[in-house]
């Protein structure tokens, strides 16, 4: 156990409610100016993010939960990132940069179509303009120097990794020259010099993200809105994290994964899920005092007031799939040093504000580990109505150590979920919920808000009564996930009032 009793986060010391919405799901229709906003592929840390904070405050909601904000691969999944520390440059608001005088902007930018390639080009041009005027701003120079110094523990490896990926046409690092796979010092130094220009662009992007994030975070705090982040248990194989610390992962001499992560068949997939993330070399991590994880937590704590650990059960035992297998069903459970790991984390950060994602195949051992460290877990109302009156997701089974959701980013929307049920299943839901005839989204929202549990999180889609066409992710599938965006026109005029009256009714005006 840690040296002192683990405290519960202050966010659980009063009844609260919040919204689950990833920043990419924000609209991109507002400009800081009266002129046309600069093109964005999806939501960003611009004016709409501030408008959303205003909406939360007016509605009486006090927590904004989002998915990981790290850079994604081409599939856009925030759970397969090229870095566990970096900010996603696609969230950078070009409009913000112009508004704050970092760049002059360009009329051609406003006319450009919103594509990933165009946005990369615009960000590169922004970097050139930024560095050209940096000499005239002592304040920006100081801020940039402080950012680089404070983040050196991950930034140097990340910007070099990204420059190398670009240089080698986005090939994974296991297909780079052998001297770079092995990170031979002479080769690393030579490529740092060769790729200096690209490296400077990636430094600019991370600085811009950090400054925009810090400003939004400060604004949210001024409105008494807490930010709730999400930390995947695993990292992508093709990432700066694995390339830079290969000894902490279960890899062969060429950097290939010997075993990979996933889950056996479950609610979401009859054949299980093959994630492909390399497993950790837990023995090496423990021998090093779990420093890799402590650094990762430090980054998250700089951004968030509360952190969800995705797939918490993997700290008790993880599903190990052979690296050359494409079928998750060929895996096996392997014990992990969860007790030692969490002890080290809480000794480093005694007030570490964690929530354990304890969904899926959860054993008594997993729950014992969670309770030993006083970690709140998650309950989802969509999982509650299977006819078992002892189902822990049912409202009468909730406790003071739970976070209640109508659904998560992996679930269908509440309206979509209800539409997918047969008549008997719908009757089961209605009978439990007092045979109420109010719309199903509000019925589940009120059930969540009335729970004894101190924190309730509602996906924005449920407040907007949107159907399954608006879900964020369908686990086990690719192609259309992670792309949903709302529009302000979807908000009923009285939505803030509707939410606020219910927040007050269930004593969640924290």
XYZ file of C-alpha atoms in Angstrom:
510
model
C 0.000 0.000 0.000
C 1.080 3.631 -0.401
C 2.679 5.344 2.574
C -0.630 6.967 3.543
C -4.304 6.310 2.983
C -5.415 7.091 -0.571
C -7.797 10.032 -0.620
C -10.867 10.325 -2.795
C -10.710 13.213 -5.288
C -12.494 16.422 -4.216
C -14.728 15.903 -7.239
C -16.402 13.094 -5.276
C -16.987 15.118 -2.134
C -20.084 16.822 -3.571
C -22.782 15.617 -5.940
C -21.938 16.616 -9.495
C -22.929 15.933 -13.077
C -21.082 16.435 -16.317
C -20.976 15.759 -20.035
C -18.924 13.297 -22.039
C -17.791 14.977 -25.267
C -14.479 14.699 -27.097
C -13.131 18.040 -28.411
C -13.121 16.691 -31.964
C -16.932 16.508 -31.669
C -17.189 20.264 -31.189
C -18.431 22.259 -34.201
C -15.990 24.439 -36.097
C -18.390 27.136 -37.211
C -17.386 30.081 -35.006
C -14.506 32.486 -35.468
C -12.864 34.766 -32.924
C -13.392 37.382 -35.646
C -16.397 38.409 -37.683
C -14.656 36.996 -40.737
C -14.777 33.432 -41.995
C -13.041 30.981 -39.622
C -10.059 29.035 -40.849
C -10.841 25.482 -41.991
C -10.648 22.634 -39.478
C -11.311 18.950 -40.081
C -13.213 18.712 -36.814
C -13.657 20.492 -33.521
C -10.654 22.332 -32.090
C -9.595 24.440 -29.111
C -11.128 27.569 -30.582
C -14.212 29.649 -29.897
C -16.655 26.723 -29.905
C -14.750 25.120 -27.020
C -15.338 28.270 -24.954
C -18.987 28.362 -25.968
C -19.316 24.768 -24.817
C -17.840 25.653 -21.408
C -20.400 28.468 -21.185
C -23.168 25.985 -21.974
C -21.985 23.626 -19.230
C -21.899 26.426 -16.664
C -25.350 27.722 -17.545
C -26.804 24.207 -17.423
C -25.394 23.559 -13.937
C -22.964 20.905 -15.179
C -19.518 21.015 -13.601
C -17.429 18.317 -15.317
C -16.315 18.000 -18.945
C -15.083 14.502 -19.742
C -13.234 13.772 -22.961
C -11.313 10.972 -24.650
C -7.485 10.962 -24.893
C -6.252 14.208 -26.454
C -3.068 12.711 -27.918
C -2.158 12.525 -31.656
C -3.893 9.732 -33.537
C -2.965 7.382 -36.340
C -4.884 7.406 -39.627
C -7.853 5.554 -38.097
C -8.439 8.613 -35.826
C -8.746 6.428 -32.721
C -7.586 8.374 -29.656
C -6.704 4.995 -28.110
C -3.993 4.333 -30.740
C -1.706 7.319 -30.436
C 1.789 8.120 -31.672
C 2.489 9.569 -28.217
C 1.187 9.168 -24.680
C 2.261 12.738 -23.858
C 1.842 14.973 -26.907
C -1.254 16.960 -27.763
C -3.155 16.222 -30.942
C -2.111 18.962 -33.403
C -5.442 18.550 -35.220
C -7.019 20.216 -32.164
C -4.985 23.383 -32.691
C -7.230 26.273 -33.654
C -5.677 28.214 -36.545
C -8.164 30.985 -35.818
C -6.823 31.230 -32.251
C -3.261 31.629 -33.544
C -4.297 34.552 -35.740
C -6.457 36.122 -33.044
C -3.607 36.029 -30.520
C -1.083 37.489 -32.946
C 1.116 34.416 -33.261
C 0.689 34.437 -37.048
C -0.652 36.869 -39.647
C -2.876 34.380 -41.366
C -3.423 34.071 -45.067
C -6.488 34.538 -47.243
C -5.551 31.351 -49.080
C -5.882 29.460 -45.800
C -9.492 30.561 -45.414
C -10.306 29.330 -48.907
C -8.565 25.961 -48.436
C -10.683 22.860 -48.016
C -10.632 21.154 -44.633
C -8.391 18.165 -45.289
C -5.655 16.649 -43.144
C -3.023 17.445 -45.760
C -4.138 21.075 -46.113
C -4.173 21.531 -42.357
C -0.668 20.076 -42.031
C 0.517 22.524 -44.674
C -1.179 25.447 -42.918
C 0.365 24.479 -39.572
C 3.804 24.328 -41.193
C 3.286 27.829 -42.611
C 2.101 28.967 -39.176
C 5.337 27.643 -37.687
C 7.395 29.686 -40.171
C 5.449 32.857 -39.334
C 5.677 32.143 -35.613
C 9.462 31.750 -35.588
C 9.889 34.846 -37.767
C 8.172 37.045 -35.189
C 9.456 35.207 -32.108
C 12.488 37.505 -31.856
C 10.150 40.460 -31.316
C 8.288 38.891 -28.390
C 10.247 38.350 -25.195
C 7.109 36.934 -23.563
C 6.642 34.243 -26.226
C 10.356 33.411 -26.175
C 10.200 32.868 -22.435
C 7.033 30.789 -22.643
C 8.514 28.605 -25.388
C 11.743 28.058 -23.441
C 9.781 27.149 -20.314
C 7.617 24.721 -22.279
C 10.627 22.965 -23.800
C 12.405 22.714 -20.443
C 9.345 21.447 -18.567
C 8.525 18.819 -21.189
C 11.970 17.660 -22.186
C 11.330 14.229 -20.643
C 9.101 13.351 -23.620
C 9.301 16.207 -26.138
C 12.766 15.514 -27.594
C 11.951 11.908 -28.447
C 8.512 12.786 -29.802
C 9.529 15.554 -32.208
C 12.417 13.475 -33.568
C 10.125 10.465 -33.945
C 7.584 12.507 -35.910
C 10.271 14.018 -38.134
C 11.657 10.538 -38.826
C 8.196 9.195 -39.656
C 7.748 12.004 -42.170
C 11.241 11.419 -43.602
C 10.535 7.709 -44.076
C 7.080 8.265 -45.644
C 5.132 7.296 -42.496
C 6.675 3.819 -42.306
C 6.506 2.326 -38.789
C 9.754 2.631 -36.856
C 10.404 -1.104 -37.091
C 11.011 -0.547 -40.841
C 13.531 2.281 -40.449
C 17.284 1.719 -40.872
C 18.698 -0.624 -38.241
C 20.814 2.085 -36.604
C 17.658 4.132 -35.957
C 15.648 1.160 -34.739
C 18.440 0.614 -32.206
C 18.674 4.374 -31.525
C 22.441 4.409 -32.010
C 23.650 7.789 -30.693
C 25.597 8.793 -33.814
C 22.658 8.058 -36.116
C 20.230 9.899 -33.826
C 22.499 12.954 -33.744
C 22.918 12.965 -37.535
C 19.182 12.788 -38.183
C 18.460 15.477 -35.607
C 20.658 17.805 -37.621
C 19.267 16.667 -40.982
C 15.627 17.060 -39.889
C 16.049 20.253 -37.849
C 13.445 22.192 -39.845
C 10.732 19.534 -39.458
C 11.594 19.119 -35.787
C 11.028 22.836 -35.242
C 7.537 22.545 -36.757
C 6.605 19.729 -34.375
C 7.931 21.738 -31.414
C 5.777 24.671 -32.526
C 2.689 22.443 -32.768
C 3.163 21.097 -29.268
C 3.752 24.565 -27.850
C 0.666 25.886 -29.632
C -1.453 23.008 -28.346
C -0.186 23.521 -24.794
C -0.869 27.264 -24.821
C -4.351 26.815 -26.265
C -5.097 24.043 -23.789
C -3.843 26.072 -20.820
C -6.000 29.019 -21.782
C -9.105 26.852 -22.187
C -8.357 25.065 -18.914
C -8.044 28.416 -17.129
C -11.345 29.564 -18.616
C -13.079 26.355 -17.534
C -11.721 26.798 -14.022
C -13.089 30.359 -13.929
C -16.515 28.855 -14.650
C -16.052 26.118 -12.007
C -15.816 23.430 -14.700
C -13.469 20.500 -14.022
C -11.747 18.626 -16.861
C -11.905 14.822 -16.809
C -9.351 13.038 -18.991
C -8.810 9.525 -20.249
C -5.557 7.545 -20.180
C -5.395 4.325 -22.238
C -3.649 1.513 -20.415
C -1.682 0.593 -23.555
C 0.199 2.634 -26.156
C 0.466 2.053 -29.895
C 3.370 -0.027 -31.179
C 4.212 2.620 -33.766
C 4.695 5.398 -31.235
C 7.448 7.569 -29.842
C 6.894 5.903 -26.469
C 7.736 2.378 -27.639
C 10.557 3.472 -29.954
C 12.188 5.546 -27.203
C 11.851 2.961 -24.402
C 11.948 -0.441 -26.098
C 13.282 -2.160 -22.981
C 9.977 -1.463 -21.230
C 7.987 -3.460 -23.807
C 7.788 -7.129 -24.764
C 9.641 -6.902 -28.087
C 12.126 -8.978 -30.053
C 15.529 -7.711 -31.236
C 13.999 -6.082 -34.314
C 11.384 -4.243 -32.252
C 8.467 -6.495 -33.202
C 5.878 -7.257 -30.527
C 6.200 -10.722 -29.033
C 2.760 -10.436 -27.450
C -0.048 -7.944 -28.007
C -3.092 -6.705 -26.114
C -6.797 -7.265 -26.579
C -9.747 -8.876 -24.837
C -11.541 -12.214 -25.157
C -15.125 -12.400 -26.484
C -17.378 -9.987 -24.594
C -20.455 -7.754 -24.841
C -18.996 -5.864 -27.793
C -17.557 -8.735 -29.864
C -18.236 -12.461 -30.153
C -14.673 -13.097 -31.306
C -12.937 -10.762 -28.864
C -10.892 -7.695 -29.738
C -7.344 -7.706 -31.117
C -5.884 -4.286 -30.303
C -2.311 -4.960 -31.398
C -0.652 -2.857 -28.683
C 2.597 -4.393 -27.413
C 2.521 -5.599 -23.837
C 4.719 -4.084 -21.184
C 7.843 -5.660 -19.774
C 6.456 -5.281 -16.280
C 9.585 -6.715 -14.625
C 11.760 -4.019 -16.220
C 9.245 -1.311 -15.313
C 9.060 -2.439 -11.706
C 12.854 -2.597 -11.437
C 12.956 1.028 -12.597
C 10.364 2.132 -10.049
C 7.652 2.531 -12.720
C 9.274 5.836 -13.745
C 7.819 5.566 -17.288
C 4.299 5.522 -15.837
C 4.996 8.263 -13.311
C 6.155 10.545 -16.124
C 3.012 9.687 -18.060
C 0.820 10.549 -15.083
C 2.666 13.831 -14.614
C 1.673 14.865 -18.118
C -1.970 13.946 -17.524
C -2.101 15.796 -14.209
C -0.961 18.970 -15.964
C -4.043 18.764 -18.174
C -6.819 17.233 -16.105
C -8.507 17.391 -12.718
C -9.609 13.757 -12.912
C -8.213 10.853 -14.966
C -9.967 7.705 -16.136
C -7.659 4.697 -16.543
C -8.969 2.782 -19.524
C -9.073 -1.044 -19.175
C -8.147 -0.983 -15.482
C -8.527 -4.745 -15.260
C -5.263 -5.037 -17.231
C -3.347 -3.979 -14.121
C -4.571 -7.109 -12.328
C -4.309 -9.477 -15.306
C -4.061 -8.807 -19.046
C -5.155 -10.768 -22.108
C -1.942 -11.853 -23.842
C -2.195 -12.658 -27.567
C 0.805 -14.066 -29.484
C 2.360 -11.307 -31.584
C 1.914 -13.213 -34.841
C -1.764 -14.043 -34.184
C -4.631 -12.019 -35.668
C -7.301 -13.733 -33.557
C -7.923 -12.528 -30.006
C -9.403 -15.893 -29.036
C -5.927 -17.424 -28.961
C -4.886 -15.336 -25.969
C -4.538 -16.113 -22.268
C -4.760 -14.225 -18.984
C -1.428 -13.227 -17.420
C -1.032 -11.638 -13.995
C 0.201 -8.038 -13.740
C 1.856 -6.290 -10.756
C -1.100 -4.007 -10.119
C -0.543 -3.633 -6.383
C 3.101 -2.638 -6.763
C 2.307 -0.357 -9.691
C -0.465 1.581 -7.953
C 1.571 1.836 -4.772
C 4.376 3.512 -6.720
C 1.912 5.859 -8.436
C 0.266 6.993 -5.210
C 3.609 7.369 -3.462
C 4.635 9.705 -6.284
C 1.283 11.538 -6.333
C -0.539 11.031 -3.005
C -3.671 12.830 -4.214
C -3.739 11.132 -7.625
C -7.339 11.585 -8.892
C -8.092 8.322 -10.720
C -11.253 6.586 -11.915
C -10.974 2.913 -12.873
C -12.698 1.755 -16.062
C -13.896 -1.567 -14.668
C -16.204 -2.663 -17.476
C -16.109 -5.981 -19.309
C -14.940 -9.237 -17.729
C -14.312 -8.059 -14.171
C -13.253 -10.577 -11.540
C -13.314 -10.294 -7.739
C -9.528 -9.826 -7.881
C -9.896 -6.776 -10.120
C -12.477 -5.227 -7.802
C -10.330 -6.020 -4.758
C -7.435 -4.121 -6.345
C -9.676 -1.167 -7.156
C -11.141 -0.969 -3.661
C -7.742 -1.390 -2.009
C -6.710 1.913 -3.580
C -10.090 3.571 -3.054
C -10.689 4.096 -6.772
C -14.170 4.928 -8.072
C -15.411 2.602 -10.799
C -17.863 2.966 -13.678
C -21.452 1.785 -14.068
C -23.458 2.059 -17.290
C -27.251 2.067 -17.309
C -27.430 0.501 -20.765
C -25.860 -2.631 -19.230
C -28.384 -2.793 -16.387
C -31.531 -4.312 -17.851
C -30.847 -8.010 -18.328
C -33.490 -9.265 -15.894
C -31.013 -9.863 -13.055
C -32.140 -7.833 -10.050
C -28.589 -7.936 -8.652
C -27.020 -6.473 -11.778
C -24.549 -3.867 -10.405
C -25.502 -1.391 -13.135
C -29.083 -1.161 -11.837
C -29.696 2.087 -9.919
C -30.666 0.321 -6.685
C -27.214 -1.332 -6.671
C -25.191 1.878 -7.057
C -22.787 3.007 -4.360
C -20.772 6.034 -3.289
C -17.725 4.661 -5.152
C -19.226 4.679 -8.629
C -19.395 7.046 -11.603
C -22.715 6.604 -13.394
C -23.136 6.803 -17.177
C -26.168 6.363 -19.377
C -23.659 5.095 -21.955
C -20.013 5.654 -22.889
C -18.254 6.491 -26.151
C -18.255 2.763 -26.948
C -22.017 2.436 -26.496
C -24.809 3.358 -28.845
C -26.649 6.540 -27.943
C -29.482 5.941 -25.478
C -32.092 6.537 -28.188
C -30.252 4.209 -30.570
C -29.837 1.569 -27.869
C -33.534 1.661 -26.968
C -34.566 1.437 -30.618
C -32.444 -1.714 -30.956
C -34.284 -3.526 -28.117
C -37.201 -5.871 -28.719
C -40.591 -5.209 -27.130
C -39.953 -7.445 -24.115
C -36.655 -5.706 -23.394
C -38.258 -2.277 -23.713
C -41.011 -3.358 -21.323
C -38.364 -4.491 -18.824
C -36.728 -1.052 -18.970
C -40.030 0.843 -18.652
C -41.317 -1.310 -15.803
C -38.127 -0.779 -13.795
C -38.276 2.963 -14.424
C -41.776 3.404 -12.977
C -43.565 2.750 -16.288
C -42.821 6.335 -17.200
C -43.757 7.491 -20.678
C -41.256 10.333 -20.899
C -38.653 10.140 -23.722
C -36.129 7.374 -23.123
C -33.124 9.704 -23.167
C -34.529 11.810 -20.309
C -35.707 8.707 -18.481
C -32.186 7.278 -18.346
C -30.642 10.692 -17.676
C -32.923 11.233 -14.667
C -32.219 7.726 -13.433
C -28.494 8.476 -13.573
C -28.882 11.889 -11.919
C -30.992 10.463 -9.097
C -28.384 7.809 -8.278
C -26.746 7.835 -4.861
C -23.380 7.942 -6.645
C -21.637 11.317 -6.389
C -20.704 11.758 -10.064
C -22.908 11.271 -13.118
C -21.631 11.652 -16.678
C -23.983 11.961 -19.651
C -22.856 11.779 -23.305
C -23.939 14.941 -25.108
C -25.822 12.811 -27.667
C -28.232 11.772 -24.907
C -28.974 15.339 -23.867
C -29.681 16.041 -27.546
C -31.892 12.928 -27.962
C -29.847 11.745 -30.948
C -30.197 8.251 -32.417
C -27.586 5.639 -33.294
C -26.420 7.504 -36.385
C -24.610 9.798 -33.955
C -22.649 7.278 -31.901
C -18.933 7.913 -31.460
C -17.478 4.422 -31.748
C -18.500 0.864 -32.510
C -15.801 -1.388 -30.972
C -14.319 -3.970 -33.291
C -15.103 -1.953 -36.440
C -13.198 0.603 -38.511
C -14.082 3.243 -41.056
C -16.677 5.555 -39.522
C -15.644 5.801 -35.883
C -14.416 8.897 -34.011
C -15.902 11.339 -36.548
C -19.124 12.569 -34.949
C -19.622 16.332 -34.540
C -22.571 18.203 -33.129
C -24.013 21.441 -34.472
C -25.426 24.203 -32.311
C -28.686 23.939 -34.254
C -29.241 20.547 -32.579
C -29.609 22.262 -29.184
C -33.234 22.970 -28.231
C -33.661 26.584 -27.126
C -34.568 25.569 -23.584
C -31.959 22.790 -23.185
C -29.936 24.667 -20.574
C -33.127 25.165 -18.533
C -34.181 21.535 -18.931
C -30.819 20.308 -17.708
C -30.449 22.877 -14.922
C -33.853 22.060 -13.422
C -32.922 18.373 -13.235
C -29.442 19.114 -11.881
C -31.075 21.142 -9.116
C -33.770 18.507 -8.493
C -31.170 15.823 -7.810
C -28.860 18.086 -5.775
C -26.000 18.121 -8.292
C -25.393 21.884 -8.388
C -21.940 21.397 -6.902
